[in-house]
Amino acid sequence: MMDTGPDPRSTSPAFAAARRSGPMRRPGPAMLLVTELEDYTISYANGLAAHHPVMLCVPERQYGRLAQWVAPEVDLRLLDWPRHRSLGNLGLLATLSRLLWRARPSLVHLLSNNTLWLNLAAPLWRRVPLITTVHDVQIHPGDRETAVLPPWSTSLMARQSDHLFVHGEALKSAAMARFGKPADRVHAISHPAIPRYAALARRAGLTRPEGDKPFTVLLFGRIYAYKGFGTLVRAEALLRYRLPDLRVIVAGRGDDPQSLASEMGRPACYDIRNRFIEDEEVAWLFLQADVVALPYSEASQSGVLHVAGTFGKPVVATDVGELGRTVRGRGLGLVVPPDDPHAFADALERLARQPEMRTFLGQQARAFAEGDNRPEAVGARAAALYRRIARGPAERHADAG
C-alpha cells in the first residue's frame, strides 16, 4: 500500500506553519519529486528547507535507509514508487495528485527529468507552476542507466515544464536551444555541496593514517565511457617511472575497468572496486585520496566534485560542461583539456610534487563547499527564484533568471 501520510520523524514545522497561516499569508510548500540522485536530492532539499517549506516525495526503496540524513524541517514522504515498467505507476500518479490537492503547494519541482510517468501528470497539475531540473541536457555517452528511458520522455518532461533549472550558464544556453525555452524560463542554479559523507566520517571517527603514504588518486562514481577512465589509465602509464609510488583507486559500478588492463602502466598500482560502494566506504575512500580525478570526456556537472570539496580534496578535471568553469573559477584544482592523457599526467605529477599546492587548493575547495556552495546558500538562491515564479504569470515572465 502506498504511504500518503507524513513520516512522523520528519513532519516539517515550516510546512505546518504554512498550512496554518493560509495561502495568502505564506507560500505553500515546494513539492519536490524525484526517483534517483539521492545525494543531490538530500543536499538540495535540506538547503532549501532552511528558507522555504519543503515536501519531498521519493521512493521508499531508495530513500528509506537515508532518512536520517534528511533535515527534520523537510516534510518527507516515503512512497511505494514502482519501477518505470510497472503499470502501478498509474496508482502512484493518483497518490501524488491527492497529495497535491491536500498540500496546496506553491509549485511542483521535479529534481530530474528522468521520470517517464510524470509526463502524464503534468497536464493535470497546471494550476501550479511546474519546474524541472535538467542535470544533463544530452545523455552522456555510455550512460546505460539513463538510456533505458525513451529519449522523448525526458525531453517531453522538460518541454512541459514552466521553468527549467540547470547547473550553469553554458548549460542554460544549451537547454534553451534543445527545449525551446526563453531565457526567462531557464535558470542557472549551482549543484550544492554534498556534505553527508564528510559528516559520516566525523561521526565514525574515520581518519587517514599519518606517515608516508603513496600518492593516491581517486576516480569515483559510475564508470561509464563519458567518465574518462581511459584517459586516467593512459595518464598513469605515462607516470609509470615519473611517479613510481602512484596509487589509483577506481570505485563504483559500471563498465569493467579491467577491460583496459593492457594499457595500464603498472596494474599492481590499481585498487579497483567495481561495485556499489556503501556510505562508510565512500567516506573512507575520499579520506585516503590526495587528489580526486575527474577525467570526463563529456559532462555537464559532477556530484563527485561536490563531495571532494567537503573533504578538502583538490581535483584534476577536464574542461567539459560546467566543470572547467567551476574548478578554475573557484580554485578547486587543475583543469586540462578532455581526452588528453599527457596533460592529465602532467597535472597529477605537478600536484604530487607540490604538496603545498595540494593543501592550498584543498583549502579553497573546502571553503567553497562550506561557503557559497553549502546547501543552505544554494537553497537561499532557489527559494528566491521560487518566490518570483510562484507570484503569477506576469511576474514569472519578468524573472530574469
Coordinates of C-alpha atoms in Angstrom, one line a residue:
M1 CA 0.0 0.0 0.0
M2 CA 1.3 3.5 -0.8
D3 CA 2.2 5.7 2.0
T4 CA 0.3 9.0 1.7
G5 CA 0.8 10.2 5.2
P6 CA 3.8 12.1 6.7
D7 CA 6.8 10.4 8.2
P8 CA 6.3 11.4 11.9
R9 CA 10.0 11.8 12.3
S10 CA 10.2 14.4 9.6
T11 CA 7.0 16.4 9.7
S12 CA 8.1 19.9 8.8
P13 CA 7.4 22.8 11.3
A14 CA 7.8 25.2 8.4
F15 CA 5.3 23.3 6.3
A16 CA 2.8 23.0 9.2
A17 CA 3.1 26.8 9.8
A18 CA 2.5 27.5 6.2
R19 CA -0.6 25.3 6.3
R20 CA -2.0 27.0 9.4
S21 CA -1.4 30.6 8.2
G22 CA -3.1 30.1 4.8
P23 CA -2.1 30.6 1.2
M24 CA -2.5 34.4 1.2
R25 CA 0.0 34.9 4.1
R26 CA 2.7 32.4 3.5
P27 CA 3.7 30.2 0.5
G28 CA 2.6 26.7 0.3
P29 CA 5.4 24.1 0.3
A30 CA 7.5 23.3 -2.7
M31 CA 6.6 19.8 -3.7
L32 CA 9.8 18.1 -4.7
L33 CA 9.6 14.8 -6.7
V34 CA 12.5 12.6 -7.8
T35 CA 13.3 8.9 -8.1
E36 CA 17.2 8.9 -8.1
L37 CA 20.1 11.2 -7.4
E38 CA 19.9 10.6 -3.7
D39 CA 23.0 12.6 -2.7
Y40 CA 22.0 15.7 -4.8
T41 CA 18.4 15.5 -3.6
I42 CA 19.1 15.3 0.1
S43 CA 21.6 18.3 -0.1
Y44 CA 19.2 20.4 -2.2
A45 CA 16.1 19.6 -0.1
N46 CA 17.9 20.2 3.2
G47 CA 19.4 23.5 2.0
L48 CA 16.0 24.7 0.6
A49 CA 14.1 23.8 3.8
A50 CA 16.1 26.5 5.7
H51 CA 14.3 29.1 3.6
H52 CA 11.1 27.6 2.2
P53 CA 8.6 24.9 3.2
V54 CA 9.5 21.6 1.5
M55 CA 7.6 18.4 0.9
L56 CA 9.9 15.8 -0.5
C57 CA 8.2 12.8 -2.3
V58 CA 10.6 10.0 -3.0
P59 CA 10.7 6.1 -3.4
E60 CA 11.0 4.3 0.0
R61 CA 13.1 1.6 -1.5
Q62 CA 15.9 4.1 -2.2
Y63 CA 15.5 6.8 0.4
G64 CA 14.3 4.7 3.4
R65 CA 17.8 3.9 4.5
L66 CA 18.8 7.6 4.0
A67 CA 16.0 9.2 6.0
Q68 CA 18.4 10.0 8.9
W69 CA 20.2 12.4 6.6
V70 CA 17.1 14.4 5.6
A71 CA 16.7 17.5 7.7
P72 CA 13.8 17.5 10.2
E73 CA 12.4 20.7 8.5
V74 CA 11.7 18.6 5.4
D75 CA 8.3 17.0 5.2
L76 CA 9.5 13.6 3.9
R77 CA 7.0 11.3 2.1
L78 CA 8.4 7.9 1.5
L79 CA 6.2 6.3 -1.2
D80 CA 5.8 2.9 -2.8
W81 CA 7.1 4.2 -6.1
P82 CA 7.0 1.5 -8.8
R83 CA 9.8 1.0 -11.3
H84 CA 9.4 2.5 -14.8
R85 CA 7.9 -0.5 -16.5
S86 CA 5.2 -1.1 -13.9
L87 CA 1.5 -0.1 -14.6
G88 CA 1.5 0.5 -10.8
N89 CA 2.7 4.0 -11.7
L90 CA -0.9 4.9 -12.5
G91 CA -1.7 4.4 -8.8
L92 CA 1.3 6.5 -7.9
L93 CA 0.1 9.3 -10.1
A94 CA -3.3 9.2 -8.2
T95 CA -1.4 9.3 -4.9
L96 CA 0.7 12.2 -5.9
S97 CA -2.4 14.1 -7.2
R98 CA -4.1 13.6 -3.9
L99 CA -1.1 14.9 -2.0
L100 CA -1.0 17.9 -4.3
W101 CA -4.7 18.8 -3.8
R102 CA -4.3 18.5 0.0
A103 CA -1.0 20.3 0.4
R104 CA -1.8 23.1 -2.0
P105 CA 1.9 23.6 -2.9
S106 CA 3.2 26.9 -4.3
L107 CA 4.9 24.9 -7.0
V108 CA 5.9 21.4 -8.1
H109 CA 9.6 20.8 -8.7
L110 CA 10.9 17.6 -10.4
L111 CA 14.5 17.3 -9.4
S112 CA 15.3 15.3 -12.6
N113 CA 13.6 14.9 -15.9
N114 CA 14.3 11.2 -16.0
T115 CA 10.8 10.4 -14.9
L116 CA 8.6 8.6 -17.5
W117 CA 5.2 8.5 -16.0
L118 CA 5.1 12.0 -14.6
N119 CA 4.7 13.2 -18.2
L120 CA 1.0 12.1 -17.8
A121 CA 0.5 14.1 -14.6
A122 CA 2.0 17.4 -15.9
P123 CA -1.2 18.5 -17.8
L124 CA -3.3 17.7 -14.7
W125 CA -1.2 19.9 -12.4
R126 CA -1.4 23.1 -14.5
R127 CA -2.8 25.2 -11.7
V128 CA 0.6 25.3 -10.0
P129 CA 3.9 26.2 -11.6
L130 CA 6.0 23.2 -12.7
I131 CA 9.8 23.3 -12.6
T132 CA 12.2 20.6 -13.8
T133 CA 15.9 20.3 -13.1
V134 CA 17.8 19.1 -16.1
H135 CA 21.1 17.8 -14.9
D136 CA 22.3 16.7 -18.4
V137 CA 20.9 18.4 -21.4
Q138 CA 22.2 15.5 -23.5
I139 CA 22.6 11.9 -22.3
H140 CA 26.2 11.0 -21.6
P141 CA 27.9 8.5 -23.9
G142 CA 27.7 5.1 -22.5
D143 CA 25.3 6.0 -19.7
R144 CA 23.2 2.8 -19.8
E145 CA 21.1 3.6 -16.8
T146 CA 19.6 6.8 -18.2
A147 CA 19.4 5.3 -21.7
V148 CA 16.8 2.8 -20.5
L149 CA 14.2 5.6 -20.8
P150 CA 12.9 6.6 -24.2
P151 CA 14.6 9.9 -25.2
W152 CA 11.3 11.5 -25.9
S153 CA 10.2 11.1 -22.3
T154 CA 13.0 13.2 -20.8
S155 CA 12.6 15.8 -23.5
L156 CA 8.8 16.0 -23.1
M157 CA 9.1 16.5 -19.3
A158 CA 11.4 19.5 -19.9
R159 CA 9.2 20.9 -22.6
Q160 CA 6.0 20.6 -20.5
S161 CA 7.6 22.4 -17.6
D162 CA 7.0 26.1 -17.0
H163 CA 10.6 26.6 -15.9
L164 CA 13.9 24.7 -16.0
F165 CA 16.8 24.7 -13.6
V166 CA 20.3 23.8 -14.9
H167 CA 23.7 23.8 -13.2
G168 CA 25.4 26.6 -15.1
E169 CA 25.2 29.4 -17.7
A170 CA 26.6 27.2 -20.5
L171 CA 24.0 24.6 -19.8
K172 CA 21.4 27.3 -19.7
S173 CA 22.1 28.2 -23.3
A174 CA 22.1 24.5 -24.3
A175 CA 18.8 23.9 -22.6
M176 CA 17.1 26.9 -24.2
A177 CA 18.1 25.6 -27.6
R178 CA 17.1 22.0 -27.0
F179 CA 13.8 22.5 -25.2
G180 CA 12.7 25.7 -26.9
K181 CA 12.6 27.8 -23.7
P182 CA 13.1 31.6 -23.5
A183 CA 15.9 32.9 -21.3
D184 CA 13.5 34.0 -18.5
R185 CA 12.3 30.4 -18.1
V186 CA 15.7 28.7 -17.7
H187 CA 17.6 29.4 -14.5
A188 CA 21.2 28.5 -13.6
I189 CA 21.4 27.1 -10.0
S190 CA 24.6 25.6 -8.9
H191 CA 24.9 22.0 -7.7
P192 CA 25.2 22.2 -3.9
A193 CA 28.0 20.6 -1.9
I194 CA 27.2 17.1 -0.7
P195 CA 28.4 17.1 3.0
R196 CA 26.9 13.9 4.3
Y197 CA 29.9 11.7 3.7
A198 CA 32.3 14.1 5.4
A199 CA 29.8 14.2 8.3
L200 CA 29.7 10.4 8.4
A201 CA 33.5 10.3 8.5
R202 CA 33.5 12.7 11.5
R203 CA 30.7 10.7 13.2
A204 CA 32.5 7.4 12.7
G205 CA 35.9 8.8 13.7
L206 CA 37.5 7.9 10.4
T207 CA 40.9 9.4 9.7
R208 CA 43.7 8.9 7.2
P209 CA 46.8 7.2 8.9
E210 CA 49.7 9.5 9.5
G211 CA 53.2 8.9 7.9
D212 CA 54.5 8.2 4.5
K213 CA 51.8 7.1 2.1
P214 CA 51.6 6.5 -1.7
F215 CA 50.3 9.5 -3.7
T216 CA 46.7 8.4 -4.1
V217 CA 44.3 9.4 -6.9
L218 CA 40.6 8.5 -6.6
L219 CA 38.2 8.0 -9.5
F220 CA 34.8 7.6 -8.0
G221 CA 31.3 7.1 -9.3
R222 CA 29.6 5.4 -12.3
I223 CA 32.3 4.0 -14.5
Y224 CA 30.9 4.6 -18.0
A225 CA 32.5 5.8 -21.2
Y226 CA 31.9 9.5 -20.5
K227 CA 33.8 9.3 -17.2
G228 CA 37.1 9.2 -19.0
F229 CA 38.6 6.2 -17.3
G230 CA 40.7 5.5 -20.4
T231 CA 42.3 9.0 -20.1
L232 CA 43.3 8.3 -16.5
V233 CA 44.7 4.8 -17.4
R234 CA 46.8 6.3 -20.2
A235 CA 48.0 9.1 -17.9
E236 CA 49.0 6.5 -15.3
A237 CA 51.0 4.7 -17.9
L238 CA 52.9 7.9 -18.7
L239 CA 53.7 8.3 -15.0
R240 CA 55.0 4.8 -14.5
Y241 CA 58.5 5.9 -14.0
R242 CA 57.9 9.6 -13.1
L243 CA 55.7 8.7 -10.1
P244 CA 56.6 5.1 -9.1
D245 CA 54.7 5.3 -5.8
L246 CA 51.4 6.3 -7.5
R247 CA 48.3 4.5 -6.3
V248 CA 45.0 4.7 -8.3
I249 CA 41.7 3.8 -6.6
V250 CA 38.7 3.2 -9.0
A251 CA 35.5 2.8 -7.1
G252 CA 31.9 2.4 -8.5
R253 CA 29.7 0.3 -10.6
G254 CA 29.5 0.4 -14.4
D255 CA 31.9 -0.8 -17.1
D256 CA 34.7 -3.3 -16.2
P257 CA 37.9 -1.3 -15.6
Q258 CA 39.9 -4.5 -16.3
S259 CA 39.0 -4.1 -20.0
L260 CA 41.8 -1.6 -20.1
A261 CA 44.3 -3.7 -18.2
S262 CA 46.6 -4.0 -21.3
E263 CA 47.0 -0.2 -21.3
M264 CA 47.9 0.2 -17.6
G265 CA 51.5 1.1 -16.9
R266 CA 51.6 -0.8 -13.5
P267 CA 48.4 -2.8 -13.0
A268 CA 49.5 -3.5 -9.4
C269 CA 49.1 0.2 -8.5
Y270 CA 45.3 0.0 -9.1
D271 CA 42.8 -0.7 -6.3
I272 CA 39.6 -1.5 -8.3
R273 CA 36.2 -1.8 -6.6
N274 CA 33.8 -2.3 -9.5
R275 CA 30.5 -2.4 -7.4
F276 CA 28.2 -0.4 -5.4
I277 CA 30.1 1.4 -2.6
E278 CA 28.5 1.7 0.8
D279 CA 28.4 5.0 2.6
E280 CA 31.1 4.5 5.1
E281 CA 33.4 3.1 2.5
V282 CA 32.8 6.2 0.3
A283 CA 33.9 8.3 3.3
W284 CA 37.0 6.2 3.8
L285 CA 38.0 6.4 0.1
F286 CA 37.8 10.2 0.0
L287 CA 39.8 10.4 3.2
Q288 CA 42.6 8.3 1.5
A289 CA 42.8 10.4 -1.6
D290 CA 45.3 13.1 -2.2
V291 CA 43.6 14.1 -5.4
V292 CA 40.2 13.3 -6.9
A293 CA 40.3 12.6 -10.7
L294 CA 37.5 14.0 -13.0
P295 CA 38.8 13.0 -16.4
Y296 CA 35.4 13.2 -18.1
S297 CA 35.3 13.1 -21.9
E298 CA 31.8 14.7 -21.7
A299 CA 29.9 16.0 -18.7
S300 CA 27.5 18.7 -17.5
Q301 CA 28.5 18.9 -13.9
S302 CA 29.8 16.4 -11.3
G303 CA 28.4 15.4 -8.0
V304 CA 31.8 13.9 -7.2
L305 CA 33.3 17.4 -7.3
H306 CA 30.9 18.5 -4.7
V307 CA 31.8 15.6 -2.4
A308 CA 35.5 16.2 -2.8
G309 CA 35.2 19.7 -1.6
T310 CA 33.7 18.7 1.7
F311 CA 36.8 16.6 2.4
G312 CA 39.1 19.4 1.3
K313 CA 40.4 17.5 -1.7
P314 CA 41.7 19.2 -4.8
V315 CA 40.7 17.8 -8.2
V316 CA 42.2 17.4 -11.7
A317 CA 39.3 18.0 -14.0
T318 CA 38.8 18.2 -17.8
D319 CA 37.3 21.3 -19.3
V320 CA 33.9 20.0 -20.2
G321 CA 30.4 21.2 -19.4
E322 CA 30.5 23.4 -16.3
L323 CA 33.4 21.5 -14.7
G324 CA 36.2 23.7 -16.1
R325 CA 34.4 27.0 -15.2
T326 CA 33.6 25.8 -11.7
V327 CA 37.0 24.4 -10.9
R328 CA 39.0 27.2 -12.5
G329 CA 36.8 30.0 -11.3
R330 CA 36.8 28.8 -7.6
G331 CA 40.4 27.5 -7.5
L332 CA 39.3 23.9 -6.7
G333 CA 42.1 22.2 -8.6
L334 CA 43.7 22.0 -12.0
V335 CA 41.9 22.0 -15.3
V336 CA 43.1 20.2 -18.5
P337 CA 41.7 19.6 -22.0
P338 CA 39.5 16.5 -22.3
D339 CA 40.9 13.3 -23.8
D340 CA 44.5 14.4 -23.3
P341 CA 46.4 11.9 -21.2
H342 CA 49.6 13.8 -21.4
A343 CA 48.0 17.0 -19.9
F344 CA 46.3 14.9 -17.3
A345 CA 49.5 13.1 -16.3
D346 CA 51.4 16.5 -16.1
A347 CA 48.7 17.9 -13.8
L348 CA 48.8 14.8 -11.5
E349 CA 52.6 15.0 -11.3
R350 CA 52.5 18.7 -10.5
L351 CA 50.2 18.1 -7.6
A352 CA 52.2 15.0 -6.4
R353 CA 55.4 17.0 -6.3
Q354 CA 53.9 20.1 -4.8
P355 CA 52.1 19.2 -1.5
E356 CA 51.8 22.9 -0.6
M357 CA 49.7 23.4 -3.8
R358 CA 47.5 20.5 -2.9
T359 CA 47.0 21.9 0.5
F360 CA 46.1 25.4 -0.8
L361 CA 43.7 24.0 -3.5
G362 CA 42.1 21.7 -0.9
Q363 CA 41.5 24.7 1.4
Q364 CA 39.9 26.5 -1.5
A365 CA 37.7 23.5 -2.2
R366 CA 36.6 23.2 1.4
A367 CA 35.9 27.0 1.7
F368 CA 33.7 26.8 -1.4
A369 CA 31.8 23.7 0.0
E370 CA 31.2 25.4 3.3
G371 CA 30.6 28.9 1.9
D372 CA 28.9 30.0 -1.3
N373 CA 28.1 26.4 -2.3
R374 CA 26.9 25.0 1.0
P375 CA 23.3 23.6 0.7
E376 CA 21.8 26.5 2.7
A377 CA 23.4 29.1 0.4
V378 CA 22.2 27.3 -2.8
G379 CA 18.8 26.8 -1.1
A380 CA 18.5 30.5 -0.5
R381 CA 19.0 31.3 -4.1
A382 CA 16.5 28.6 -5.1
A383 CA 13.9 29.9 -2.6
A384 CA 14.3 33.4 -4.1
L385 CA 13.5 32.1 -7.5
Y386 CA 10.6 30.1 -6.2
R387 CA 9.0 33.2 -4.7
R388 CA 9.2 35.0 -8.0
I389 CA 8.0 32.0 -10.0
A390 CA 5.0 31.4 -7.7
R391 CA 3.7 35.0 -7.7
G392 CA 2.0 34.6 -11.0
P393 CA 2.4 34.6 -14.8
A394 CA 3.2 38.3 -15.2
E395 CA 6.0 38.3 -12.7
R396 CA 7.2 34.9 -13.8
H397 CA 7.7 36.3 -17.3
A398 CA 9.6 39.2 -15.8
D399 CA 12.0 37.0 -13.9
A400 CA 15.5 37.4 -15.3
G401 CA 16.7 34.0 -14.2

